[in-house]
Amino acid sequence: METQQDPCKLPRNGRRVILFPLPFQGHINPMLQLGSILYSEGFSITIIHTTLNSPNSCNYPHFEFCSFSDDGFSETYQPSKVADDIPALLLSLNAKCIVPFRDCLANKLMSNAQESKDSFACLITDAAWFIALSVANDFKLPTIVLLTDSIAASLSYAAFPILREKGYLPIQDFQLEAPVIEFPPLRVKDIPLLKTQDSNNADKFLSIRDNQIMASSGIIWNSFEDLEQVELTTVHQQYYLSIPVFPIGPFHKYFPAYSSSLLSQDQSSISWLDRQAPRSVIYVSFGSIAAINEIEFLEIAWGLANSRVPFLWVVRPGLGRGAEWLEPLPKGFLEMVDGRGYIVKWAPQQQVLAHPAVGCFWTHSGWNSTMESICEGIPMICQPYFADQMVNSRYVSHVWRVGLHLEGKLEREGIERAIRRVMVEADGQGMRERAMYLKEKVDICLQRGGSSYQSLGRLTDHILSL
Ligand code: UDX
């Protein structure tokens, strides 16, 4: 279901919701999509955001945007280093942003009261902003948390204390292939570790984050019941017992028209796909953060070239460590794949995945990418790098069985085999059929009476009752 209404004509309910996205692409997208969904439910929307990676307000003329005057972070921020130490980055970001966030929120609440505008119903914050709840509490503003990962990944973070107690953590090399009995279908190597110089930082970050979730007035997930039924039951029975939860996803299927992309999306990707045969193309993208070394970059390039399957490859500047863009490619490579391969810096990914020419998505298994692929019935080759990507990849390959997990050393022969398996062989056909089945489930859950539709109704009532 794709609800396309003129936002300016939607009825308003006199209540305003403040959204606070984490300033990274994989977090901005779902939060702004959520804003559009809540706007369609009658809420006015205010986005409080950092100066770092600020969203493009022109694409959302019906939202109010409120920027920090200075987050003290933008000058020192190095995009290529984000994945090196996520816990340290998030601890530092939270510490630097507490004062600007408080100031922004105070100004907003005061000016609205003075001007007798809509009253504020609640704050919806990204879970990684663990400063948000206590600041909002000071203003007596209820807080709901948006978890931008899958329910399974969120649970696996919440299970860290148990995993530590049972001896899975810290991970030992000899245990990597062992199953995590308490958390099927994960193996030890699928535990969503956050790479860090200091493991205390990771524990500290996850524990404060979890405390905030436990103290919140609700949890929103960009997922849907039919996809994560077992995990949702676990949420109700073992974790977050007394907190109302709202799996209302997939968010982007409500309002695909608005773009929250921080980079300009190369529309020539679509005209190139228009010239390709149905289901003939492999789309390759590793999201907005992952970075690879030159050897891996070259193996990917040769794997794609040798597979003889047409490919659309997103090489984001910064994807190859130490490279500006395509310099590591050998001389003559582009000419050799000319016509069969197309490389862009950033693509309109949702449009790409919905294009009939695309037959497979080779992905890093970020949650947005995974959901976007599921929504279009596209089977995946998963190459996770860190954090929740490990869990997503395991679920894609072993629970939903709509893709395969590319494991071991990244080599051109293995890549070629994986591409052929998904694109050409019977195995891939099975994955495609199961992916199409999930796509149907997506359509049903968003329809009137569907699980996400109902969850959204409950969320709206809940916000109005706070
Ligand atoms: C990060 C984490 O890596 C991910 O694991 C977590 O779930 C969310 O935060 P990211 O790595 O960027 O996100 O991956 P992903 O979640 O897939 O989000 C990427 C977004 O960028 C998607 O919405 C995708 O549509 C968009 N995108 C990607 C583009 O618009 N164009 C592109 O070329 C590539």
Coordinates of C-alpha atoms and ligand atoms in Angstrom, one line a residue:
M1 CA 0.0 0.0 0.0
E2 CA 1.4 3.4 -0.9
T3 CA -0.6 6.3 0.7
Q4 CA 0.0 9.4 -1.4
Q5 CA -2.0 12.3 0.0
D6 CA -1.3 16.0 -0.2
P7 CA 0.1 16.6 3.3
C8 CA -1.2 20.2 3.4
K9 CA -4.8 19.1 3.1
L10 CA -4.7 16.5 5.9
P11 CA -6.8 17.3 9.0
R12 CA -4.8 18.3 12.1
N13 CA -5.5 17.3 15.7
G14 CA -3.8 20.2 17.4
R15 CA -1.0 18.1 18.9
R16 CA 2.7 18.4 18.0
V17 CA 5.3 15.7 18.2
I18 CA 9.0 16.5 18.4
L19 CA 11.4 14.0 16.6
F20 CA 15.1 13.8 17.4
P21 CA 17.0 11.8 14.7
L22 CA 20.6 10.6 15.1
P23 CA 22.6 12.4 12.4
F24 CA 23.4 9.4 10.2
Q25 CA 21.7 8.3 7.0
G26 CA 20.5 5.0 8.3
H27 CA 18.8 6.7 11.2
I28 CA 17.6 10.0 9.5
N29 CA 15.7 8.0 6.9
P30 CA 13.4 6.1 9.3
M31 CA 12.9 9.0 11.6
L32 CA 11.8 11.4 8.8
Q33 CA 9.6 8.7 7.3
L34 CA 8.0 8.3 10.8
G35 CA 7.4 12.0 10.8
S36 CA 5.5 11.8 7.6
I37 CA 3.4 8.9 8.9
L38 CA 2.5 10.8 12.1
Y39 CA 1.8 13.9 10.1
S40 CA -0.7 11.9 8.1
E41 CA -2.3 10.9 11.4
G42 CA -2.9 14.6 12.2
F43 CA 0.1 15.5 14.3
S44 CA 2.2 18.5 13.6
I45 CA 5.9 17.7 13.4
T46 CA 9.0 19.5 14.8
I47 CA 12.4 18.0 14.0
I48 CA 15.2 18.9 16.3
H49 CA 18.6 18.2 14.7
T50 CA 22.3 18.7 14.9
T51 CA 24.3 20.9 12.5
L52 CA 26.1 17.7 11.5
N53 CA 24.3 16.0 8.6
S54 CA 21.3 18.3 8.9
P55 CA 18.3 17.1 6.9
N56 CA 17.1 19.0 3.9
S57 CA 14.1 20.9 5.2
C58 CA 13.0 21.9 1.7
N59 CA 11.8 18.4 1.1
Y60 CA 9.5 18.7 4.1
P61 CA 7.7 22.1 3.9
H62 CA 5.0 20.9 6.3
F63 CA 7.5 20.1 9.1
E64 CA 9.1 22.6 11.5
F65 CA 12.9 22.2 11.7
C66 CA 14.9 23.4 14.7
S67 CA 18.7 23.2 14.4
F68 CA 21.3 23.3 17.2
S69 CA 23.2 26.5 17.0
D70 CA 26.4 24.4 17.2
D71 CA 26.8 20.7 18.1
G72 CA 30.5 21.1 18.7
F73 CA 30.9 17.9 16.7
S74 CA 30.8 18.8 13.0
E75 CA 34.4 20.2 12.8
T76 CA 36.0 17.1 14.2
Y77 CA 33.7 14.5 12.5
Q78 CA 35.4 12.2 10.0
P79 CA 32.8 10.2 8.0
S80 CA 35.3 7.5 7.0
K81 CA 36.1 6.8 10.7
V82 CA 32.5 6.3 12.0
A83 CA 32.6 2.5 12.0
D84 CA 36.0 2.4 13.7
D85 CA 34.6 3.1 17.2
I86 CA 30.8 3.6 17.2
P87 CA 30.5 3.4 21.0
A88 CA 33.1 6.1 21.5
L89 CA 31.5 8.2 18.8
L90 CA 28.1 8.0 20.3
L91 CA 29.2 8.6 23.9
S92 CA 31.0 11.7 22.7
L93 CA 28.1 12.9 20.5
N94 CA 25.7 12.5 23.4
A95 CA 28.0 14.3 25.8
K96 CA 28.5 17.3 23.4
C97 CA 24.9 17.6 22.4
I98 CA 23.2 17.6 25.8
V99 CA 23.4 21.4 26.3
P100 CA 22.4 22.3 22.7
F101 CA 19.5 19.8 22.8
R102 CA 18.3 21.1 26.1
D103 CA 18.4 24.7 24.8
C104 CA 16.7 23.8 21.6
L105 CA 13.9 21.9 23.4
A106 CA 13.4 24.7 26.0
N107 CA 13.2 27.4 23.2
K108 CA 10.7 25.3 21.3
L109 CA 8.4 24.6 24.3
M110 CA 8.6 28.2 25.4
S111 CA 7.9 29.8 22.0
N112 CA 5.0 27.5 21.4
A113 CA 3.4 28.2 24.8
Q114 CA 3.8 32.0 24.1
E115 CA 2.3 31.8 20.7
S116 CA -0.5 29.3 21.9
K117 CA 0.4 27.0 19.0
D118 CA -0.3 23.2 19.1
S119 CA 0.5 21.6 22.4
F120 CA 3.4 19.1 22.6
A121 CA 2.3 15.5 22.9
C122 CA 5.7 13.8 23.2
L123 CA 9.3 13.5 22.1
I124 CA 10.2 10.6 19.8
T125 CA 14.0 10.1 20.0
D126 CA 16.4 7.7 18.3
A127 CA 17.4 5.1 20.9
A128 CA 21.1 6.1 20.5
W129 CA 20.3 9.6 21.9
F130 CA 20.4 8.4 25.5
I131 CA 20.5 11.9 26.8
A132 CA 17.1 12.7 25.4
L133 CA 14.8 11.0 28.0
S134 CA 16.3 12.7 31.0
V135 CA 16.2 16.1 29.3
A136 CA 12.6 15.7 28.2
N137 CA 11.7 14.5 31.8
D138 CA 12.9 17.8 33.1
F139 CA 10.3 19.5 30.9
K140 CA 7.7 16.9 31.8
L141 CA 7.5 15.8 28.2
P142 CA 6.9 12.0 27.7
T143 CA 9.4 10.2 25.5
I144 CA 8.9 7.4 23.0
V145 CA 12.0 5.6 21.6
L146 CA 12.5 4.7 17.9
L147 CA 14.7 1.6 17.5
T148 CA 16.0 1.8 13.9
D149 CA 17.2 -1.8 13.9
S150 CA 15.2 -5.0 13.6
I151 CA 13.4 -6.4 16.6
A152 CA 15.8 -9.4 16.6
A153 CA 18.9 -7.1 16.6
S154 CA 17.4 -4.9 19.4
L155 CA 16.8 -8.0 21.5
S156 CA 20.3 -9.3 20.8
Y157 CA 21.7 -6.0 22.2
A158 CA 19.4 -6.3 25.2
A159 CA 20.7 -9.9 25.7
F160 CA 24.3 -8.8 26.1
P161 CA 24.3 -9.2 29.9
I162 CA 23.0 -12.7 29.6
L163 CA 25.5 -13.5 26.8
R164 CA 28.3 -12.3 29.0
E165 CA 27.0 -14.3 32.0
K166 CA 26.8 -17.5 29.8
G167 CA 30.4 -17.0 28.6
Y168 CA 29.8 -16.0 25.0
L169 CA 31.3 -12.6 25.6
P170 CA 34.1 -11.6 25.2
I171 CA 34.1 -13.6 22.0
Q172 CA 36.9 -16.2 21.7
D173 CA 38.1 -17.2 18.3
F174 CA 37.6 -20.9 18.9
Q175 CA 33.9 -20.3 19.6
L176 CA 33.0 -18.4 16.5
E177 CA 30.9 -21.1 14.8
A178 CA 29.2 -22.2 18.0
P179 CA 25.5 -21.7 18.2
V180 CA 24.1 -19.2 20.8
I181 CA 21.7 -21.6 22.4
E182 CA 19.8 -18.9 24.2
F183 CA 19.4 -16.9 20.9
P184 CA 18.7 -19.1 17.9
P185 CA 19.6 -18.8 15.0
L186 CA 22.6 -16.8 16.0
R187 CA 26.1 -18.2 16.1
V188 CA 28.7 -16.6 18.3
K189 CA 30.1 -14.8 15.2
D190 CA 26.6 -13.2 14.6
I191 CA 26.5 -11.4 17.9
P192 CA 26.2 -7.7 17.0
L193 CA 29.5 -6.5 18.4
L194 CA 30.3 -2.8 18.2
K195 CA 33.9 -2.3 17.1
T196 CA 35.7 -0.3 19.8
Q197 CA 39.1 0.4 21.3
D198 CA 37.7 0.1 24.8
S199 CA 35.0 -2.6 25.4
N200 CA 33.9 -0.6 28.5
N201 CA 32.6 2.0 26.1
A202 CA 30.4 -0.5 24.3
D203 CA 29.0 -1.9 27.6
K204 CA 28.5 1.6 29.0
F205 CA 26.7 2.8 25.8
L206 CA 24.5 -0.3 25.6
S207 CA 23.5 -0.2 29.2
I208 CA 22.6 3.5 29.3
R209 CA 20.7 3.0 26.0
D210 CA 18.8 0.1 27.5
N211 CA 18.0 2.1 30.7
Q212 CA 16.5 4.8 28.5
I213 CA 14.4 2.3 26.6
M214 CA 13.2 0.7 29.8
A215 CA 12.1 4.1 31.2
S216 CA 10.4 5.3 28.0
S217 CA 6.7 5.5 27.3
G218 CA 6.9 3.3 24.3
I219 CA 9.0 1.7 21.6
I220 CA 8.5 2.0 17.8
W221 CA 10.1 -0.4 15.4
N222 CA 10.4 -0.2 11.6
S223 CA 9.4 -3.8 11.3
F224 CA 6.1 -5.7 11.1
E225 CA 4.5 -8.5 13.0
D226 CA 4.5 -11.2 10.3
L227 CA 8.2 -10.8 9.8
E228 CA 9.3 -11.0 13.4
Q229 CA 6.4 -12.7 15.2
V230 CA 8.7 -14.9 17.4
E231 CA 10.9 -11.9 18.4
L232 CA 7.8 -9.8 19.2
T233 CA 6.6 -12.5 21.5
T234 CA 10.0 -12.5 23.2
V235 CA 9.7 -8.8 23.6
H236 CA 6.4 -9.2 25.4
Q237 CA 7.5 -12.2 27.5
Q238 CA 11.1 -11.5 28.4
Y239 CA 12.2 -8.0 27.6
Y240 CA 10.5 -4.6 27.8
L241 CA 7.5 -6.3 29.5
S242 CA 5.6 -3.3 30.6
I243 CA 6.3 -1.0 27.7
P244 CA 3.9 -0.5 24.9
V245 CA 5.5 -1.5 21.6
F246 CA 4.5 -0.5 18.1
P247 CA 5.9 -2.4 15.1
I248 CA 4.4 -0.1 12.4
G249 CA 6.9 -0.7 9.5
P250 CA 7.9 -0.8 6.8
F251 CA 7.9 3.0 7.1
H252 CA 9.1 3.9 3.6
K253 CA 6.1 2.2 2.0
Y254 CA 3.7 4.8 3.5
F255 CA 5.4 7.8 1.8
P256 CA 8.0 7.0 -0.8
A257 CA 7.7 10.4 -2.3
Y258 CA 9.9 12.3 0.2
S259 CA 13.7 12.1 0.2
S260 CA 15.8 12.4 3.3
S261 CA 19.0 11.5 1.4
L262 CA 22.0 13.4 2.6
L263 CA 23.8 12.7 -0.7
S264 CA 22.5 13.5 -4.1
Q265 CA 20.9 10.4 -5.7
D266 CA 22.1 9.8 -9.2
Q267 CA 19.0 9.4 -11.3
S268 CA 20.9 8.1 -14.3
S269 CA 20.9 4.7 -12.4
I270 CA 17.2 4.5 -13.4
S271 CA 17.7 5.3 -17.0
W272 CA 20.5 2.7 -17.1
L273 CA 18.2 0.1 -15.5
D274 CA 15.5 1.0 -18.1
R275 CA 17.8 -0.4 -20.8
Q276 CA 18.4 -3.8 -19.0
A277 CA 16.3 -7.0 -19.3
P278 CA 13.9 -7.9 -16.5
R279 CA 15.6 -9.3 -13.3
S280 CA 18.9 -9.3 -15.0
V281 CA 20.8 -6.9 -12.8
I282 CA 22.6 -7.3 -9.5
Y283 CA 22.4 -4.0 -7.4
V284 CA 25.4 -3.6 -5.1
S285 CA 25.5 -1.1 -2.2
F286 CA 27.1 -1.2 1.3
G287 CA 25.2 1.7 2.8
S288 CA 26.4 5.0 4.2
I289 CA 29.0 3.9 6.7
A290 CA 30.9 0.7 5.8
A291 CA 34.4 1.1 4.5
I292 CA 36.6 -1.6 2.8
N293 CA 40.2 -1.9 2.0
E294 CA 41.7 -1.9 -1.5
I295 CA 42.1 -5.6 -1.7
E296 CA 38.4 -6.2 -0.9
F297 CA 37.5 -3.4 -3.3
L298 CA 39.3 -5.1 -6.2
E299 CA 37.9 -8.5 -5.3
I300 CA 34.4 -7.1 -5.5
A301 CA 35.2 -5.4 -8.8
W302 CA 36.6 -8.6 -10.4
G303 CA 33.9 -10.8 -8.9
L304 CA 31.3 -8.6 -10.5
A305 CA 33.2 -8.5 -13.8
N306 CA 33.8 -12.2 -13.9
S307 CA 30.2 -13.1 -13.1
R308 CA 29.1 -11.7 -16.5
V309 CA 25.9 -10.5 -14.8
P310 CA 25.0 -6.8 -15.4
F311 CA 25.6 -4.8 -12.3
L312 CA 24.7 -1.4 -10.8
W313 CA 27.3 -0.6 -8.1
V314 CA 27.2 2.2 -5.6
V315 CA 30.7 3.3 -4.8
R316 CA 30.1 6.0 -2.2
P317 CA 33.1 8.3 -1.9
G318 CA 34.8 6.9 1.2
L319 CA 33.8 3.3 0.6
G320 CA 37.3 2.4 -0.4
R321 CA 39.6 3.3 2.5
G322 CA 42.2 5.9 1.4
A323 CA 40.7 6.3 -2.1
E324 CA 38.8 9.3 -3.4
W325 CA 36.5 7.1 -5.6
L326 CA 37.4 4.6 -8.4
E327 CA 41.2 5.1 -8.5
P328 CA 42.0 1.5 -7.2
L329 CA 40.3 0.0 -10.3
P330 CA 42.9 -1.4 -12.8
K331 CA 43.4 0.5 -16.0
G332 CA 40.9 -0.6 -18.7
F333 CA 38.4 -2.1 -16.1
L334 CA 35.6 0.4 -16.8
E335 CA 36.0 0.0 -20.6
M336 CA 35.9 -3.8 -20.2
V337 CA 32.6 -3.7 -18.3
D338 CA 31.2 -0.8 -20.3
G339 CA 27.5 -1.4 -21.0
R340 CA 27.3 -4.3 -18.6
G341 CA 28.3 -2.5 -15.4
Y342 CA 27.3 0.9 -14.2
I343 CA 28.9 2.7 -11.2
V344 CA 27.4 5.6 -9.3
K345 CA 28.3 7.5 -6.2
W346 CA 24.9 7.2 -4.6
A347 CA 21.6 5.8 -6.0
P348 CA 17.9 6.4 -5.5
Q349 CA 17.9 3.0 -3.7
Q350 CA 14.2 2.5 -3.1
Q351 CA 13.5 3.2 -6.8
V352 CA 16.3 1.0 -7.8
L353 CA 15.0 -2.0 -5.8
A354 CA 11.5 -1.4 -7.2
H355 CA 12.8 -1.5 -10.8
P356 CA 11.9 -4.6 -12.7
A357 CA 15.4 -5.0 -14.1
V358 CA 16.8 -5.7 -10.6
G359 CA 17.2 -9.4 -9.7
C360 CA 19.4 -9.4 -6.6
F361 CA 20.7 -7.0 -4.0
W362 CA 24.3 -7.5 -2.7
T363 CA 24.0 -5.6 0.6
H364 CA 25.9 -4.9 3.8
S365 CA 22.6 -5.8 5.6
G366 CA 21.8 -2.5 7.2
W367 CA 18.3 -2.7 8.4
N368 CA 16.9 0.0 6.0
S369 CA 18.4 -1.8 3.1
T370 CA 17.1 -5.2 4.3
M371 CA 13.6 -3.9 4.7
E372 CA 13.7 -2.0 1.3
S373 CA 14.8 -5.3 -0.4
I374 CA 12.1 -7.4 1.4
C375 CA 9.4 -4.9 0.4
E376 CA 10.3 -5.4 -3.3
G377 CA 10.7 -9.1 -3.2
I378 CA 14.4 -9.0 -4.1
P379 CA 16.7 -11.8 -2.8
M380 CA 19.9 -10.7 -1.2
I381 CA 23.6 -11.6 -1.0
C382 CA 24.6 -10.4 2.5
Q383 CA 28.0 -9.1 3.4
P384 CA 27.6 -7.7 6.9
Y385 CA 30.4 -5.5 8.4
F386 CA 29.4 -4.7 12.0
A387 CA 26.7 -4.4 14.7
D388 CA 23.1 -5.2 13.7
Q389 CA 24.2 -6.1 10.2
M390 CA 25.4 -9.5 11.5
V391 CA 22.0 -10.3 12.9
N392 CA 20.1 -9.1 9.9
S393 CA 22.3 -11.2 7.6
R394 CA 21.7 -14.4 9.7
Y395 CA 17.9 -13.8 9.6
V396 CA 17.9 -13.2 5.9
S397 CA 19.8 -16.4 5.2
H398 CA 18.5 -18.7 7.9
V399 CA 15.1 -17.5 9.1
W400 CA 13.4 -15.8 6.2
R401 CA 15.7 -17.7 3.7
V402 CA 15.5 -14.9 1.1
G403 CA 19.3 -14.6 0.6
L404 CA 22.7 -16.1 1.3
H405 CA 25.4 -15.0 3.6
L406 CA 28.7 -14.4 1.9
E407 CA 31.2 -15.7 4.5
G408 CA 34.9 -16.1 4.8
K409 CA 37.6 -14.3 3.0
L410 CA 36.2 -12.0 0.3
E411 CA 37.5 -13.5 -3.0
R412 CA 36.4 -13.1 -6.6
E413 CA 35.7 -16.8 -7.1
G414 CA 33.4 -16.9 -4.1
I415 CA 31.6 -13.7 -5.2
E416 CA 31.1 -15.1 -8.7
R417 CA 29.6 -18.3 -7.3
A418 CA 27.3 -16.4 -4.9
I419 CA 26.0 -14.2 -7.7
R420 CA 25.4 -17.1 -10.0
R421 CA 23.7 -19.0 -7.2
V422 CA 21.2 -16.2 -6.5
M423 CA 20.7 -14.9 -10.1
V424 CA 20.8 -18.2 -12.1
E425 CA 20.5 -21.4 -10.1
A426 CA 17.4 -23.1 -8.6
D427 CA 18.5 -22.1 -5.1
G428 CA 18.1 -18.5 -6.1
Q429 CA 14.6 -19.1 -7.5
G430 CA 13.5 -20.5 -4.1
M431 CA 14.9 -17.3 -2.4
R432 CA 13.0 -15.2 -4.9
E433 CA 9.8 -17.0 -4.3
R434 CA 10.1 -16.6 -0.5
A435 CA 11.0 -12.9 -1.0
M436 CA 7.9 -12.4 -3.1
Y437 CA 5.9 -14.1 -0.4
L438 CA 7.2 -11.6 2.2
K439 CA 6.5 -8.7 -0.2
E440 CA 2.8 -9.9 -0.2
K441 CA 2.9 -9.9 3.6
V442 CA 4.2 -6.3 3.5
D443 CA 1.3 -5.2 1.4
I444 CA -1.2 -7.0 3.7
C445 CA 0.2 -5.6 7.0
L446 CA -0.2 -2.0 5.7
Q447 CA -3.8 -2.4 4.5
R448 CA -6.8 -1.4 6.6
G449 CA -6.9 -4.1 9.4
G450 CA -3.4 -5.3 8.8
S451 CA -0.9 -5.6 11.7
S452 CA 1.1 -2.4 11.0
Y453 CA -2.1 -0.5 10.2
Q454 CA -3.5 -1.5 13.6
S455 CA -0.3 -0.8 15.4
L456 CA -0.2 2.7 14.0
G457 CA -3.8 3.2 15.2
R458 CA -2.7 2.1 18.7
L459 CA 0.4 4.4 18.5
T460 CA -1.8 7.4 17.6
D461 CA -4.1 6.7 20.5
H462 CA -1.2 6.2 22.8
I463 CA 0.4 9.5 21.9
L464 CA -2.9 11.3 22.3
S465 CA -3.3 9.7 25.8
L466 CA 0.2 10.7 27.1
Ligands
UDX1 C1 23.4 2.3 9.6 C2 23.9 0.9 10.0 O1 25.0 0.5 9.2 C3 22.8 -0.1 9.9 O2 23.3 -1.4 10.2 C4 21.7 0.3 10.8 O3 20.6 -0.6 10.7 C5 21.2 1.7 10.5 O4 22.3 2.6 10.5 P1 23.6 2.3 6.9 O5 24.9 1.5 7.0 O6 23.7 3.5 6.1 O7 22.9 2.5 8.3 O8 22.6 1.2 6.2 P2 21.0 1.2 6.0 O9 20.3 0.9 7.3 O10 20.8 0.2 4.9 O11 20.6 2.6 5.5 C6 21.1 3.2 4.3 C7 20.0 4.0 3.7 O12 20.6 4.8 2.6 C8 18.8 3.3 3.1 O13 17.6 3.8 3.4 C9 19.1 3.4 1.6 O14 17.9 3.4 0.8 C10 19.8 4.7 1.5 N1 20.7 4.6 0.3 C11 21.8 3.7 0.3 C12 20.5 5.5 -0.7 O15 19.6 6.3 -0.7 N2 21.3 5.4 -1.8 C13 22.4 4.6 -1.9 O16 23.1 4.6 -2.9 C14 22.6 3.7 -0.8

